[in-house]
């Protein structure tokens, strides 16, 4: 029998549709793995997110608010579920606790860290979110999926990211994408068009809104006068972002979508719940906050536009920094954290993005003689050399540096690099900590890498005398071609990788 998940989330004119949209992304990924997913939402949610009722997942309409406890949900679905996902600023530990026993596991999606949760898994896609942010707010045993790498973005962003590679870095500001959400409740799009036009008459502005946008008549007039191009209800946002050199827009999930596309952003914070994400992006130099509502002036937006047009170096730095925030694979990372494979001893195996706190452990692993025996550079690095290498890898948008965990204890390193030699594939490097040999971690980690980077060919170069690694890659389904082990999801990609190997 397939596993079941119920998503408790709402959408409304005031809160928007972001909670439902990101839950839909996760539900689609769970469904692709055989899960049966349903949504439990307020009646108005389907008006804000029409795809909710028309989509492939079941829908439970909660006619009466259930903010006090889960009694109503228990009545509607008496058999319970395997996983309850709660993504709602109005619900916390009391609601989640009331559904213990009815569901096997509880996942909370949050980005405010302003209330406690009784959950088994917490997902916070705020860039650089740390475990300390939730100290005392979640149980000790809670698995925390933290950071922009877990951003729940639609598949179009991952596909566009991979297809365009290094061309995502912007070099000059000629085209601006203006987007403040489908409704643009603060009516900031028209003001941004005017500000951009004053900053540079040669700048081409494109505005994206929904058909219910508050300022649509004004925007239609601006478009008719040639001040901007107007696009309504755009489906392929990834393509729209690729066609721009920078953006003016609000925070929230859309800001993470722009990062995935390497699109620098002048941010206007339009709601309190956007502040944390906006400030994190500014700290990472992936975006600049030019104003916070209601203190928004055309002059502030104009000054931000002028600065980007005049400073190509800053634009490039922002673009590269944005690419390191998220890569569009967050939903698959979450899936394989929820349903983690196990080693023979019953230990859960996961991949998580490496962070600054992992540097010392990796340095220790790299010093071990057994580890270095078959490295391309067998000499162990100094602490300073390691620190520089580690910092460079964290800043490299073409590198995915992952910690392999066994029962959530760091147990190894798996690195995926997009290199000049393998532009159409990712080169795999794997290292298991000496304390975790002979548990089968390597094979499980390679399987996870294949599942998360599902559309990407992978290659590996193995030292001729490294019998263990030769065996590992063969057992993982890699084929040796011209001195490189390769594994590809499609015949076309396989042909490209074979050409690389030759």
PDB file of N, CA, C and O in Angstrom, residues 235-260:
ATOM      1  N   UNK A 235       3.444  31.279 -17.224  1.00  0.00           N
ATOM      2  CA  UNK A 235       3.627  29.928 -16.718  1.00  0.00           C
ATOM      3  C   UNK A 235       5.084  29.574 -16.514  1.00  0.00           C
ATOM      4  O   UNK A 235       5.455  28.989 -15.500  1.00  0.00           O
ATOM      5  N   UNK A 236       5.921  29.919 -17.472  1.00  0.00           N
ATOM      6  CA  UNK A 236       7.335  29.568 -17.398  1.00  0.00           C
ATOM      7  C   UNK A 236       8.127  30.742 -16.834  1.00  0.00           C
ATOM      8  O   UNK A 236       8.746  31.518 -17.570  1.00  0.00           O
ATOM      9  N   UNK A 237       8.128  30.856 -15.513  1.00  0.00           N
ATOM     10  CA  UNK A 237       8.849  31.955 -14.872  1.00  0.00           C
ATOM     11  C   UNK A 237      10.355  31.797 -15.015  1.00  0.00           C
ATOM     12  O   UNK A 237      11.095  32.781 -15.068  1.00  0.00           O
ATOM     13  N   UNK A 238      10.817  30.569 -15.089  1.00  0.00           N
ATOM     14  CA  UNK A 238      12.264  30.360 -15.240  1.00  0.00           C
ATOM     15  C   UNK A 238      12.758  30.985 -16.537  1.00  0.00           C
ATOM     16  O   UNK A 238      13.787  31.669 -16.565  1.00  0.00           O
ATOM     17  N   UNK A 239      12.018  30.795 -17.613  1.00  0.00           N
ATOM     18  CA  UNK A 239      12.406  31.382 -18.898  1.00  0.00           C
ATOM     19  C   UNK A 239      12.350  32.900 -18.838  1.00  0.00           C
ATOM     20  O   UNK A 239      13.211  33.591 -19.401  1.00  0.00           O
ATOM     21  N   UNK A 240      11.340  33.433 -18.152  1.00  0.00           N
ATOM     22  CA  UNK A 240      11.229  34.890 -18.022  1.00  0.00           C
ATOM     23  C   UNK A 240      12.414  35.455 -17.252  1.00  0.00           C
ATOM     24  O   UNK A 240      12.934  36.527 -17.582  1.00  0.00           O
ATOM     25  N   UNK A 241      12.857  34.740 -16.236  1.00  0.00           N
ATOM     26  CA  UNK A 241      14.013  35.211 -15.457  1.00  0.00           C
ATOM     27  C   UNK A 241      15.304  35.099 -16.258  1.00  0.00           C
ATOM     28  O   UNK A 241      16.186  35.955 -16.159  1.00  0.00           O
ATOM     29  N   UNK A 242      15.420  34.057 -17.072  1.00  0.00           N
ATOM     30  CA  UNK A 242      16.609  33.900 -17.902  1.00  0.00           C
ATOM     31  C   UNK A 242      16.755  35.054 -18.890  1.00  0.00           C
ATOM     32  O   UNK A 242      17.874  35.424 -19.259  1.00  0.00           O
ATOM     33  N   UNK A 243      15.636  35.625 -19.308  1.00  0.00           N
ATOM     34  CA  UNK A 243      15.662  36.685 -20.309  1.00  0.00           C
ATOM     35  C   UNK A 243      15.984  38.056 -19.724  1.00  0.00           C
ATOM     36  O   UNK A 243      16.069  39.036 -20.460  1.00  0.00           O
ATOM     37  N   UNK A 244      16.177  38.142 -18.402  1.00  0.00           N
ATOM     38  CA  UNK A 244      16.447  39.420 -17.739  1.00  0.00           C
ATOM     39  C   UNK A 244      17.875  39.466 -17.216  1.00  0.00           C
ATOM     40  O   UNK A 244      18.520  38.431 -17.016  1.00  0.00           O
ATOM     41  N   UNK A 245      18.358  40.687 -16.990  1.00  0.00           N
ATOM     42  CA  UNK A 245      19.697  40.885 -16.422  1.00  0.00           C
ATOM     43  C   UNK A 245      19.648  41.164 -14.920  1.00  0.00           C
ATOM     44  O   UNK A 245      20.616  40.903 -14.214  1.00  0.00           O
ATOM     45  N   UNK A 246      18.551  41.711 -14.453  1.00  0.00           N
ATOM     46  CA  UNK A 246      18.327  41.876 -13.017  1.00  0.00           C
ATOM     47  C   UNK A 246      16.834  42.052 -12.788  1.00  0.00           C
ATOM     48  O   UNK A 246      16.053  42.150 -13.744  1.00  0.00           O
ATOM     49  N   UNK A 247      16.440  42.037 -11.530  1.00  0.00           N
ATOM     50  CA  UNK A 247      15.021  42.114 -11.196  1.00  0.00           C
ATOM     51  C   UNK A 247      14.775  43.164 -10.130  1.00  0.00           C
ATOM     52  O   UNK A 247      15.663  43.502  -9.346  1.00  0.00           O
ATOM     53  N   UNK A 248      13.549  43.667 -10.124  1.00  0.00           N
ATOM     54  CA  UNK A 248      13.040  44.472  -9.020  1.00  0.00           C
ATOM     55  C   UNK A 248      11.817  43.720  -8.503  1.00  0.00           C
ATOM     56  O   UNK A 248      10.898  43.430  -9.277  1.00  0.00           O
ATOM     57  N   UNK A 249      11.819  43.373  -7.224  1.00  0.00           N
ATOM     58  CA  UNK A 249      10.694  42.595  -6.747  1.00  0.00           C
ATOM     59  C   UNK A 249      10.683  42.420  -5.248  1.00  0.00           C
ATOM     60  O   UNK A 249      11.534  42.941  -4.530  1.00  0.00           O
ATOM     61  N   UNK A 250       9.701  41.650  -4.799  1.00  0.00           N
ATOM     62  CA  UNK A 250       9.507  41.396  -3.370  1.00  0.00           C
ATOM     63  C   UNK A 250      10.294  40.166  -2.944  1.00  0.00           C
ATOM     64  O   UNK A 250      10.921  39.487  -3.757  1.00  0.00           O
ATOM     65  N   UNK A 251      10.247  39.890  -1.631  1.00  0.00           N
ATOM     66  CA  UNK A 251      10.911  38.715  -1.098  1.00  0.00           C
ATOM     67  C   UNK A 251      10.038  37.493  -1.244  1.00  0.00           C
ATOM     68  O   UNK A 251       9.197  37.408  -2.128  1.00  0.00           O
ATOM     69  N   UNK A 252      10.222  36.519  -0.363  1.00  0.00           N
ATOM     70  CA  UNK A 252       9.448  35.294  -0.427  1.00  0.00           C
ATOM     71  C   UNK A 252      10.067  34.286  -1.393  1.00  0.00           C
ATOM     72  O   UNK A 252      11.221  34.396  -1.802  1.00  0.00           O
ATOM     73  N   UNK A 253       9.245  33.301  -1.778  1.00  0.00           N
ATOM     74  CA  UNK A 253       9.749  32.222  -2.630  1.00  0.00           C
ATOM     75  C   UNK A 253      10.261  32.740  -3.965  1.00  0.00           C
ATOM     76  O   UNK A 253      11.232  32.209  -4.515  1.00  0.00           O
ATOM     77  N   UNK A 254       9.642  33.801  -4.500  1.00  0.00           N
ATOM     78  CA  UNK A 254      10.087  34.321  -5.793  1.00  0.00           C
ATOM     79  C   UNK A 254      11.534  34.790  -5.743  1.00  0.00           C
ATOM     80  O   UNK A 254      12.267  34.701  -6.735  1.00  0.00           O
ATOM     81  N   UNK A 255      11.975  35.270  -4.590  1.00  0.00           N
ATOM     82  CA  UNK A 255      13.368  35.715  -4.476  1.00  0.00           C
ATOM     83  C   UNK A 255      14.323  34.530  -4.557  1.00  0.00           C
ATOM     84  O   UNK A 255      15.442  34.652  -5.065  1.00  0.00           O
ATOM     85  N   UNK A 256      13.898  33.356  -4.068  1.00  0.00           N
ATOM     86  CA  UNK A 256      14.723  32.159  -4.176  1.00  0.00           C
ATOM     87  C   UNK A 256      14.714  31.622  -5.599  1.00  0.00           C
ATOM     88  O   UNK A 256      15.727  31.087  -6.078  1.00  0.00           O
ATOM     89  N   UNK A 257      13.593  31.759  -6.298  1.00  0.00           N
ATOM     90  CA  UNK A 257      13.554  31.387  -7.712  1.00  0.00           C
ATOM     91  C   UNK A 257      14.542  32.225  -8.518  1.00  0.00           C
ATOM     92  O   UNK A 257      15.264  31.705  -9.379  1.00  0.00           O
ATOM     93  N   UNK A 258      14.598  33.503  -8.218  1.00  0.00           N
ATOM     94  CA  UNK A 258      15.543  34.371  -8.933  1.00  0.00           C
ATOM     95  C   UNK A 258      16.983  33.962  -8.643  1.00  0.00           C
ATOM     96  O   UNK A 258      17.829  33.990  -9.534  1.00  0.00           O
ATOM     97  N   UNK A 259      17.253  33.581  -7.402  1.00  0.00           N
ATOM     98  CA  UNK A 259      18.605  33.124  -7.065  1.00  0.00           C
ATOM     99  C   UNK A 259      18.972  31.877  -7.859  1.00  0.00           C
ATOM    100  O   UNK A 259      20.101  31.750  -8.351  1.00  0.00           O
ATOM    101  N   UNK A 260      18.052  30.946  -7.983  1.00  0.00           N
ATOM    102  CA  UNK A 260      18.318  29.730  -8.732  1.00  0.00           C
ATOM    103  C   UNK A 260      18.716  30.044 -10.168  1.00  0.00           C
ATOM    104  O   UNK A 260      19.529  29.342 -10.772  1.00  0.00           O
TER     105      UNK A 260
END
